[in-house]
């Protein structure tokens, strides 16, 4: 395994000869992707690992974002019962198949199966993202409908809670906020709210970027037209849709 400058973060090379194989990348996660590629393509058996032909090349994933959402809230399948060690093993397995990002599902409701509190486990997951050089984003639902976000007191308290949580995590690469499910926000409420969240994200020492999901259970043509209009203004914090 060797560091090689000049390659993209997710790009790696495999070079073999009769007795050895060298995996090179300019990033830690690129090296891990290279190891995963080698293990997936190399037949194993009878106490040996065969190096197949055709590995000698530079590899670059076709998709820039290859993420996986992780839930730890109540009713998140079985994940709300997992330990730190189980999540660590799970994320390492994802990396071997090319995953370069995790998204923490922000649902801090307690579960009777929790080994740690939600905040503590989310912090551990962000630490793992740092350790393995992964992007780490947050999926953040809306806790109320439009009156909640029009009211300065209730929206201000939620913003304070979010910023407190942001400061716990060593790495946040960005946030994703849906228009609904839960909540029901029309675009003229949704976009200003996400802007406030990104400001809190930046104040917490993280990159102030957000993805906005065009998701609302009662959306009609007018809703989507308004969403498109706001998105086309291309605010600085908007990373994608």
PDB file of C-alpha atoms in Angstrom:
ATOM      1  CA  UNK A   1       0.000   0.000   0.000  1.00  0.00           C
ATOM      2  CA  UNK A   2       1.485   3.357  -1.031  1.00  0.00           C
ATOM      3  CA  UNK A   3       0.468   7.007  -1.197  1.00  0.00           C
ATOM      4  CA  UNK A   4       0.514   8.478  -4.679  1.00  0.00           C
ATOM      5  CA  UNK A   5      -0.109  12.180  -5.173  1.00  0.00           C
ATOM      6  CA  UNK A   6      -2.020  13.538  -8.141  1.00  0.00           C
ATOM      7  CA  UNK A   7      -4.944  11.118  -8.065  1.00  0.00           C
ATOM      8  CA  UNK A   8      -8.513  12.055  -7.155  1.00  0.00           C
ATOM      9  CA  UNK A   9      -9.684  11.206  -3.646  1.00  0.00           C
ATOM     10  CA  UNK A  10     -11.610   8.133  -4.842  1.00  0.00           C
ATOM     11  CA  UNK A  11      -9.125   7.027  -7.523  1.00  0.00           C
ATOM     12  CA  UNK A  12      -6.583   4.257  -6.954  1.00  0.00           C
ATOM     13  CA  UNK A  13      -4.168   2.091  -8.908  1.00  0.00           C
ATOM     14  CA  UNK A  14      -3.356  -1.603  -8.686  1.00  0.00           C
ATOM     15  CA  UNK A  15       0.064  -2.729  -9.943  1.00  0.00           C
ATOM     16  CA  UNK A  16       1.185  -6.370  -9.624  1.00  0.00           C
ATOM     17  CA  UNK A  17       4.168  -8.507 -10.471  1.00  0.00           C
ATOM     18  CA  UNK A  18       5.026 -12.159  -9.885  1.00  0.00           C
ATOM     19  CA  UNK A  19       5.317 -11.817  -6.116  1.00  0.00           C
ATOM     20  CA  UNK A  20       3.496  -8.683  -4.974  1.00  0.00           C
ATOM     21  CA  UNK A  21       0.706  -6.190  -5.500  1.00  0.00           C
ATOM     22  CA  UNK A  22       0.907  -2.437  -4.834  1.00  0.00           C
ATOM     23  CA  UNK A  23      -2.240  -0.420  -4.136  1.00  0.00           C
ATOM     24  CA  UNK A  24      -1.743   3.345  -4.472  1.00  0.00           C
ATOM     25  CA  UNK A  25      -3.939   6.393  -3.927  1.00  0.00           C
ATOM     26  CA  UNK A  26      -3.621   9.988  -2.787  1.00  0.00           C
ATOM     27  CA  UNK A  27      -6.237   9.514  -0.039  1.00  0.00           C
ATOM     28  CA  UNK A  28      -6.937   7.129   2.797  1.00  0.00           C
ATOM     29  CA  UNK A  29     -10.322   6.149   1.439  1.00  0.00           C
ATOM     30  CA  UNK A  30      -8.874   5.597  -2.028  1.00  0.00           C
ATOM     31  CA  UNK A  31      -6.502   3.050  -0.519  1.00  0.00           C
ATOM     32  CA  UNK A  32      -9.437   1.339   1.201  1.00  0.00           C
ATOM     33  CA  UNK A  33     -11.384   1.220  -2.079  1.00  0.00           C
ATOM     34  CA  UNK A  34      -8.340  -0.344  -3.738  1.00  0.00           C
ATOM     35  CA  UNK A  35      -8.094  -2.975  -1.023  1.00  0.00           C
ATOM     36  CA  UNK A  36     -11.799  -3.715  -1.453  1.00  0.00           C
ATOM     37  CA  UNK A  37     -11.438  -4.071  -5.219  1.00  0.00           C
ATOM     38  CA  UNK A  38      -8.508  -6.431  -4.810  1.00  0.00           C
ATOM     39  CA  UNK A  39     -10.305  -8.628  -2.277  1.00  0.00           C
ATOM     40  CA  UNK A  40     -13.489  -8.792  -4.360  1.00  0.00           C
ATOM     41  CA  UNK A  41     -11.671  -9.818  -7.542  1.00  0.00           C
ATOM     42  CA  UNK A  42      -9.087 -12.194  -6.074  1.00  0.00           C
ATOM     43  CA  UNK A  43     -10.129 -15.850  -5.678  1.00  0.00           C
ATOM     44  CA  UNK A  44      -9.293 -17.320  -2.283  1.00  0.00           C
ATOM     45  CA  UNK A  45      -8.956 -20.955  -1.267  1.00  0.00           C
ATOM     46  CA  UNK A  46      -6.637 -23.580   0.174  1.00  0.00           C
ATOM     47  CA  UNK A  47      -4.821 -21.019   2.297  1.00  0.00           C
ATOM     48  CA  UNK A  48      -3.840 -18.746  -0.592  1.00  0.00           C
ATOM     49  CA  UNK A  49      -5.086 -15.694  -2.464  1.00  0.00           C
ATOM     50  CA  UNK A  50      -4.669 -15.602  -6.228  1.00  0.00           C
ATOM     51  CA  UNK A  51      -3.937 -12.319  -8.001  1.00  0.00           C
ATOM     52  CA  UNK A  52      -5.995 -12.365 -11.205  1.00  0.00           C
ATOM     53  CA  UNK A  53      -4.860 -10.929 -14.513  1.00  0.00           C
ATOM     54  CA  UNK A  54      -6.122  -7.539 -15.615  1.00  0.00           C
ATOM     55  CA  UNK A  55      -5.838  -5.729 -12.287  1.00  0.00           C
ATOM     56  CA  UNK A  56      -2.995  -3.452 -13.393  1.00  0.00           C
ATOM     57  CA  UNK A  57      -4.768  -0.192 -14.068  1.00  0.00           C
ATOM     58  CA  UNK A  58      -6.104   3.021 -12.597  1.00  0.00           C
ATOM     59  CA  UNK A  59      -9.624   2.783 -11.216  1.00  0.00           C
ATOM     60  CA  UNK A  60     -12.075   5.683 -10.767  1.00  0.00           C
ATOM     61  CA  UNK A  61     -15.687   5.161  -9.620  1.00  0.00           C
ATOM     62  CA  UNK A  62     -18.304   6.312 -12.133  1.00  0.00           C
ATOM     63  CA  UNK A  63     -20.501   7.945  -9.451  1.00  0.00           C
ATOM     64  CA  UNK A  64     -19.209  10.837  -7.344  1.00  0.00           C
ATOM     65  CA  UNK A  65     -21.590  10.165  -4.447  1.00  0.00           C
ATOM     66  CA  UNK A  66     -21.908   6.581  -3.215  1.00  0.00           C
ATOM     67  CA  UNK A  67     -23.515   6.994   0.179  1.00  0.00           C
ATOM     68  CA  UNK A  68     -25.585   4.954   2.590  1.00  0.00           C
ATOM     69  CA  UNK A  69     -28.077   6.240   5.149  1.00  0.00           C
ATOM     70  CA  UNK A  70     -27.712   5.002   8.713  1.00  0.00           C
ATOM     71  CA  UNK A  71     -30.554   5.151  11.211  1.00  0.00           C
ATOM     72  CA  UNK A  72     -30.267   4.839  14.979  1.00  0.00           C
ATOM     73  CA  UNK A  73     -33.699   6.082  16.018  1.00  0.00           C
ATOM     74  CA  UNK A  74     -36.537   3.935  17.342  1.00  0.00           C
ATOM     75  CA  UNK A  75     -37.872   1.464  14.723  1.00  0.00           C
ATOM     76  CA  UNK A  76     -34.800   1.856  12.470  1.00  0.00           C
ATOM     77  CA  UNK A  77     -34.926  -1.813  11.549  1.00  0.00           C
ATOM     78  CA  UNK A  78     -32.461  -3.471  13.968  1.00  0.00           C
ATOM     79  CA  UNK A  79     -29.887  -0.666  13.915  1.00  0.00           C
ATOM     80  CA  UNK A  80     -31.196   0.926  17.115  1.00  0.00           C
ATOM     81  CA  UNK A  81     -29.805  -2.111  18.974  1.00  0.00           C
ATOM     82  CA  UNK A  82     -26.326  -1.982  17.431  1.00  0.00           C
ATOM     83  CA  UNK A  83     -23.123  -1.261  19.309  1.00  0.00           C
ATOM     84  CA  UNK A  84     -20.265   1.011  18.218  1.00  0.00           C
ATOM     85  CA  UNK A  85     -18.290  -2.068  17.153  1.00  0.00           C
ATOM     86  CA  UNK A  86     -21.167  -3.322  14.976  1.00  0.00           C
ATOM     87  CA  UNK A  87     -21.507   0.025  13.210  1.00  0.00           C
ATOM     88  CA  UNK A  88     -17.749   0.148  12.689  1.00  0.00           C
ATOM     89  CA  UNK A  89     -17.765  -3.299  11.079  1.00  0.00           C
ATOM     90  CA  UNK A  90     -20.787  -2.379   8.958  1.00  0.00           C
ATOM     91  CA  UNK A  91     -19.169   0.811   7.658  1.00  0.00           C
ATOM     92  CA  UNK A  92     -15.908  -0.992   6.865  1.00  0.00           C
ATOM     93  CA  UNK A  93     -17.893  -3.543   4.861  1.00  0.00           C
ATOM     94  CA  UNK A  94     -19.581  -0.711   2.947  1.00  0.00           C
ATOM     95  CA  UNK A  95     -16.198   0.826   2.161  1.00  0.00           C
ATOM     96  CA  UNK A  96     -14.921  -2.433   0.668  1.00  0.00           C
ATOM     97  CA  UNK A  97     -17.739  -2.147  -1.875  1.00  0.00           C
ATOM     98  CA  UNK A  98     -16.937   1.488  -2.692  1.00  0.00           C
ATOM     99  CA  UNK A  99     -19.143   3.479  -0.316  1.00  0.00           C
ATOM    100  CA  UNK A 100     -17.629   6.948   0.168  1.00  0.00           C
ATOM    101  CA  UNK A 101     -20.260   8.595   2.380  1.00  0.00           C
ATOM    102  CA  UNK A 102     -22.597   7.925   5.272  1.00  0.00           C
ATOM    103  CA  UNK A 103     -25.740   9.899   6.024  1.00  0.00           C
ATOM    104  CA  UNK A 104     -26.921   9.941   9.621  1.00  0.00           C
ATOM    105  CA  UNK A 105     -30.706   9.933   9.873  1.00  0.00           C
ATOM    106  CA  UNK A 106     -31.480  12.571  12.514  1.00  0.00           C
ATOM    107  CA  UNK A 107     -34.207  10.897  14.570  1.00  0.00           C
ATOM    108  CA  UNK A 108     -33.161  11.377  18.192  1.00  0.00           C
ATOM    109  CA  UNK A 109     -36.149   9.550  19.657  1.00  0.00           C
ATOM    110  CA  UNK A 110     -35.019   7.076  22.349  1.00  0.00           C
ATOM    111  CA  UNK A 111     -35.231   3.336  21.838  1.00  0.00           C
ATOM    112  CA  UNK A 112     -35.336   0.682  24.573  1.00  0.00           C
ATOM    113  CA  UNK A 113     -32.590  -1.094  22.608  1.00  0.00           C
ATOM    114  CA  UNK A 114     -30.088   1.766  22.549  1.00  0.00           C
ATOM    115  CA  UNK A 115     -26.569   0.986  23.758  1.00  0.00           C
ATOM    116  CA  UNK A 116     -25.776   4.718  23.724  1.00  0.00           C
ATOM    117  CA  UNK A 117     -27.937   7.810  23.462  1.00  0.00           C
ATOM    118  CA  UNK A 118     -28.662   9.063  19.954  1.00  0.00           C
ATOM    119  CA  UNK A 119     -26.281  12.016  20.317  1.00  0.00           C
ATOM    120  CA  UNK A 120     -23.487   9.771  21.570  1.00  0.00           C
ATOM    121  CA  UNK A 121     -23.874   7.238  18.758  1.00  0.00           C
ATOM    122  CA  UNK A 122     -24.147   9.939  16.098  1.00  0.00           C
ATOM    123  CA  UNK A 123     -20.883  11.372  17.395  1.00  0.00           C
ATOM    124  CA  UNK A 124     -19.264   7.932  17.179  1.00  0.00           C
ATOM    125  CA  UNK A 125     -20.491   7.547  13.580  1.00  0.00           C
ATOM    126  CA  UNK A 126     -19.010  10.912  12.650  1.00  0.00           C
ATOM    127  CA  UNK A 127     -15.729   9.868  14.273  1.00  0.00           C
ATOM    128  CA  UNK A 128     -15.750   6.758  12.064  1.00  0.00           C
ATOM    129  CA  UNK A 129     -16.231   8.975   9.013  1.00  0.00           C
ATOM    130  CA  UNK A 130     -13.112  10.896  10.006  1.00  0.00           C
ATOM    131  CA  UNK A 131     -11.196   7.677  10.672  1.00  0.00           C
ATOM    132  CA  UNK A 132     -12.024   6.185   7.272  1.00  0.00           C
ATOM    133  CA  UNK A 133     -11.968   9.481   5.355  1.00  0.00           C
ATOM    134  CA  UNK A 134     -15.646   9.373   4.401  1.00  0.00           C
ATOM    135  CA  UNK A 135     -18.093  12.187   3.783  1.00  0.00           C
ATOM    136  CA  UNK A 136     -20.646  12.435   6.580  1.00  0.00           C
ATOM    137  CA  UNK A 137     -23.982  14.132   5.971  1.00  0.00           C
ATOM    138  CA  UNK A 138     -27.151  14.506   8.048  1.00  0.00           C
ATOM    139  CA  UNK A 139     -30.741  13.893   6.975  1.00  0.00           C
ATOM    140  CA  UNK A 140     -32.751  16.402   8.986  1.00  0.00           C
ATOM    141  CA  UNK A 141     -36.559  16.212   9.013  1.00  0.00           C
ATOM    142  CA  UNK A 142     -38.905  19.085   9.832  1.00  0.00           C
ATOM    143  CA  UNK A 143     -40.532  18.768  13.233  1.00  0.00           C
ATOM    144  CA  UNK A 144     -43.519  20.955  12.468  1.00  0.00           C
ATOM    145  CA  UNK A 145     -45.687  22.476   9.776  1.00  0.00           C
ATOM    146  CA  UNK A 146     -45.480  26.018   8.474  1.00  0.00           C
ATOM    147  CA  UNK A 147     -46.834  27.843  11.598  1.00  0.00           C
ATOM    148  CA  UNK A 148     -43.976  26.292  13.588  1.00  0.00           C
ATOM    149  CA  UNK A 149     -41.406  27.899  11.300  1.00  0.00           C
ATOM    150  CA  UNK A 150     -43.229  31.224  11.062  1.00  0.00           C
ATOM    151  CA  UNK A 151     -43.121  31.537  14.853  1.00  0.00           C
ATOM    152  CA  UNK A 152     -39.788  33.028  15.947  1.00  0.00           C
ATOM    153  CA  UNK A 153     -39.789  31.317  19.353  1.00  0.00           C
ATOM    154  CA  UNK A 154     -40.443  27.750  18.187  1.00  0.00           C
ATOM    155  CA  UNK A 155     -38.234  27.913  15.100  1.00  0.00           C
ATOM    156  CA  UNK A 156     -35.487  29.637  17.091  1.00  0.00           C
ATOM    157  CA  UNK A 157     -35.538  26.886  19.717  1.00  0.00           C
ATOM    158  CA  UNK A 158     -35.301  24.211  17.030  1.00  0.00           C
ATOM    159  CA  UNK A 159     -32.400  26.062  15.424  1.00  0.00           C
ATOM    160  CA  UNK A 160     -30.581  26.188  18.777  1.00  0.00           C
ATOM    161  CA  UNK A 161     -31.123  22.442  19.223  1.00  0.00           C
ATOM    162  CA  UNK A 162     -29.735  21.774  15.750  1.00  0.00           C
ATOM    163  CA  UNK A 163     -26.652  23.916  16.289  1.00  0.00           C
ATOM    164  CA  UNK A 164     -25.982  22.190  19.617  1.00  0.00           C
ATOM    165  CA  UNK A 165     -26.101  18.859  17.797  1.00  0.00           C
ATOM    166  CA  UNK A 166     -23.909  20.108  14.940  1.00  0.00           C
ATOM    167  CA  UNK A 167     -21.201  21.056  17.434  1.00  0.00           C
ATOM    168  CA  UNK A 168     -21.060  17.497  18.802  1.00  0.00           C
ATOM    169  CA  UNK A 169     -19.951  15.939  15.523  1.00  0.00           C
ATOM    170  CA  UNK A 170     -16.335  16.229  14.318  1.00  0.00           C
ATOM    171  CA  UNK A 171     -17.359  15.940  10.635  1.00  0.00           C
ATOM    172  CA  UNK A 172     -20.475  17.119   8.808  1.00  0.00           C
ATOM    173  CA  UNK A 173     -20.047  17.424   5.043  1.00  0.00           C
ATOM    174  CA  UNK A 174     -23.544  18.822   4.503  1.00  0.00           C
ATOM    175  CA  UNK A 175     -27.205  18.321   5.357  1.00  0.00           C
ATOM    176  CA  UNK A 176     -30.266  17.047   3.481  1.00  0.00           C
ATOM    177  CA  UNK A 177     -33.669  18.544   4.295  1.00  0.00           C
ATOM    178  CA  UNK A 178     -36.993  17.318   2.823  1.00  0.00           C
ATOM    179  CA  UNK A 179     -40.029  19.477   2.234  1.00  0.00           C
ATOM    180  CA  UNK A 180     -42.185  16.930   4.012  1.00  0.00           C
ATOM    181  CA  UNK A 181     -42.451  13.451   5.538  1.00  0.00           C
ATOM    182  CA  UNK A 182     -42.480  14.630   8.244  1.00  0.00           C
ATOM    183  CA  UNK A 183     -43.685  18.226   8.080  1.00  0.00           C
ATOM    184  CA  UNK A 184     -45.403  20.048   5.241  1.00  0.00           C
ATOM    185  CA  UNK A 185     -43.419  23.056   4.086  1.00  0.00           C
ATOM    186  CA  UNK A 186     -44.065  24.997   0.934  1.00  0.00           C
ATOM    187  CA  UNK A 187     -40.899  26.150  -0.850  1.00  0.00           C
ATOM    188  CA  UNK A 188     -41.190  29.778   0.289  1.00  0.00           C
ATOM    189  CA  UNK A 189     -40.922  28.482   3.874  1.00  0.00           C
ATOM    190  CA  UNK A 190     -38.601  25.539   3.216  1.00  0.00           C
ATOM    191  CA  UNK A 191     -35.751  27.358   1.476  1.00  0.00           C
ATOM    192  CA  UNK A 192     -35.349  30.168   4.057  1.00  0.00           C
ATOM    193  CA  UNK A 193     -35.441  27.543   6.831  1.00  0.00           C
ATOM    194  CA  UNK A 194     -32.704  25.495   5.184  1.00  0.00           C
ATOM    195  CA  UNK A 195     -30.648  28.666   4.785  1.00  0.00           C
ATOM    196  CA  UNK A 196     -30.909  29.251   8.552  1.00  0.00           C
ATOM    197  CA  UNK A 197     -29.805  25.663   9.154  1.00  0.00           C
ATOM    198  CA  UNK A 198     -26.741  26.084   6.918  1.00  0.00           C
ATOM    199  CA  UNK A 199     -25.829  29.274   8.772  1.00  0.00           C
ATOM    200  CA  UNK A 200     -25.929  27.303  12.035  1.00  0.00           C
ATOM    201  CA  UNK A 201     -23.860  24.597  10.351  1.00  0.00           C
ATOM    202  CA  UNK A 202     -21.206  27.119   9.335  1.00  0.00           C
ATOM    203  CA  UNK A 203     -21.209  28.687  12.809  1.00  0.00           C
ATOM    204  CA  UNK A 204     -20.475  25.194  14.171  1.00  0.00           C
ATOM    205  CA  UNK A 205     -17.295  24.910  12.092  1.00  0.00           C
ATOM    206  CA  UNK A 206     -18.682  22.760   9.263  1.00  0.00           C
ATOM    207  CA  UNK A 207     -19.177  23.380   5.548  1.00  0.00           C
ATOM    208  CA  UNK A 208     -22.487  25.331   5.187  1.00  0.00           C
ATOM    209  CA  UNK A 209     -23.993  23.216   2.410  1.00  0.00           C
ATOM    210  CA  UNK A 210     -27.372  21.561   1.997  1.00  0.00           C
ATOM    211  CA  UNK A 211     -29.301  19.335  -0.374  1.00  0.00           C
ATOM    212  CA  UNK A 212     -33.039  19.986  -0.529  1.00  0.00           C
ATOM    213  CA  UNK A 213     -35.501  17.197  -1.298  1.00  0.00           C
ATOM    214  CA  UNK A 214     -38.574  17.992  -3.433  1.00  0.00           C
ATOM    215  CA  UNK A 215     -40.654  15.808  -1.155  1.00  0.00           C
ATOM    216  CA  UNK A 216     -44.139  16.693   0.069  1.00  0.00           C
ATOM    217  CA  UNK A 217     -47.091  14.358   0.343  1.00  0.00           C
ATOM    218  CA  UNK A 218     -49.604  16.896  -1.043  1.00  0.00           C
ATOM    219  CA  UNK A 219     -47.393  18.563  -3.640  1.00  0.00           C
ATOM    220  CA  UNK A 220     -49.093  19.763  -6.809  1.00  0.00           C
ATOM    221  CA  UNK A 221     -47.891  21.510  -9.959  1.00  0.00           C
ATOM    222  CA  UNK A 222     -47.838  24.869  -8.176  1.00  0.00           C
ATOM    223  CA  UNK A 223     -45.673  23.438  -5.387  1.00  0.00           C
ATOM    224  CA  UNK A 224     -43.133  22.039  -7.845  1.00  0.00           C
ATOM    225  CA  UNK A 225     -43.107  25.241  -9.889  1.00  0.00           C
ATOM    226  CA  UNK A 226     -42.363  27.233  -6.749  1.00  0.00           C
ATOM    227  CA  UNK A 227     -39.680  24.729  -5.709  1.00  0.00           C
ATOM    228  CA  UNK A 228     -37.999  25.003  -9.108  1.00  0.00           C
ATOM    229  CA  UNK A 229     -38.125  28.802  -8.949  1.00  0.00           C
ATOM    230  CA  UNK A 230     -36.383  28.856  -5.569  1.00  0.00           C
ATOM    231  CA  UNK A 231     -33.813  26.259  -6.644  1.00  0.00           C
ATOM    232  CA  UNK A 232     -32.994  28.202  -9.797  1.00  0.00           C
ATOM    233  CA  UNK A 233     -31.964  31.164  -7.673  1.00  0.00           C
ATOM    234  CA  UNK A 234     -28.955  28.974  -6.810  1.00  0.00           C
ATOM    235  CA  UNK A 235     -28.211  30.211  -3.280  1.00  0.00           C
ATOM    236  CA  UNK A 236     -24.598  29.737  -2.205  1.00  0.00           C
ATOM    237  CA  UNK A 237     -25.519  27.063   0.323  1.00  0.00           C
ATOM    238  CA  UNK A 238     -27.416  24.858  -2.174  1.00  0.00           C
ATOM    239  CA  UNK A 239     -25.271  21.823  -3.042  1.00  0.00           C
ATOM    240  CA  UNK A 240     -27.919  19.854  -4.924  1.00  0.00           C
ATOM    241  CA  UNK A 241     -31.508  18.682  -5.261  1.00  0.00           C
TER     242      UNK A 241
END
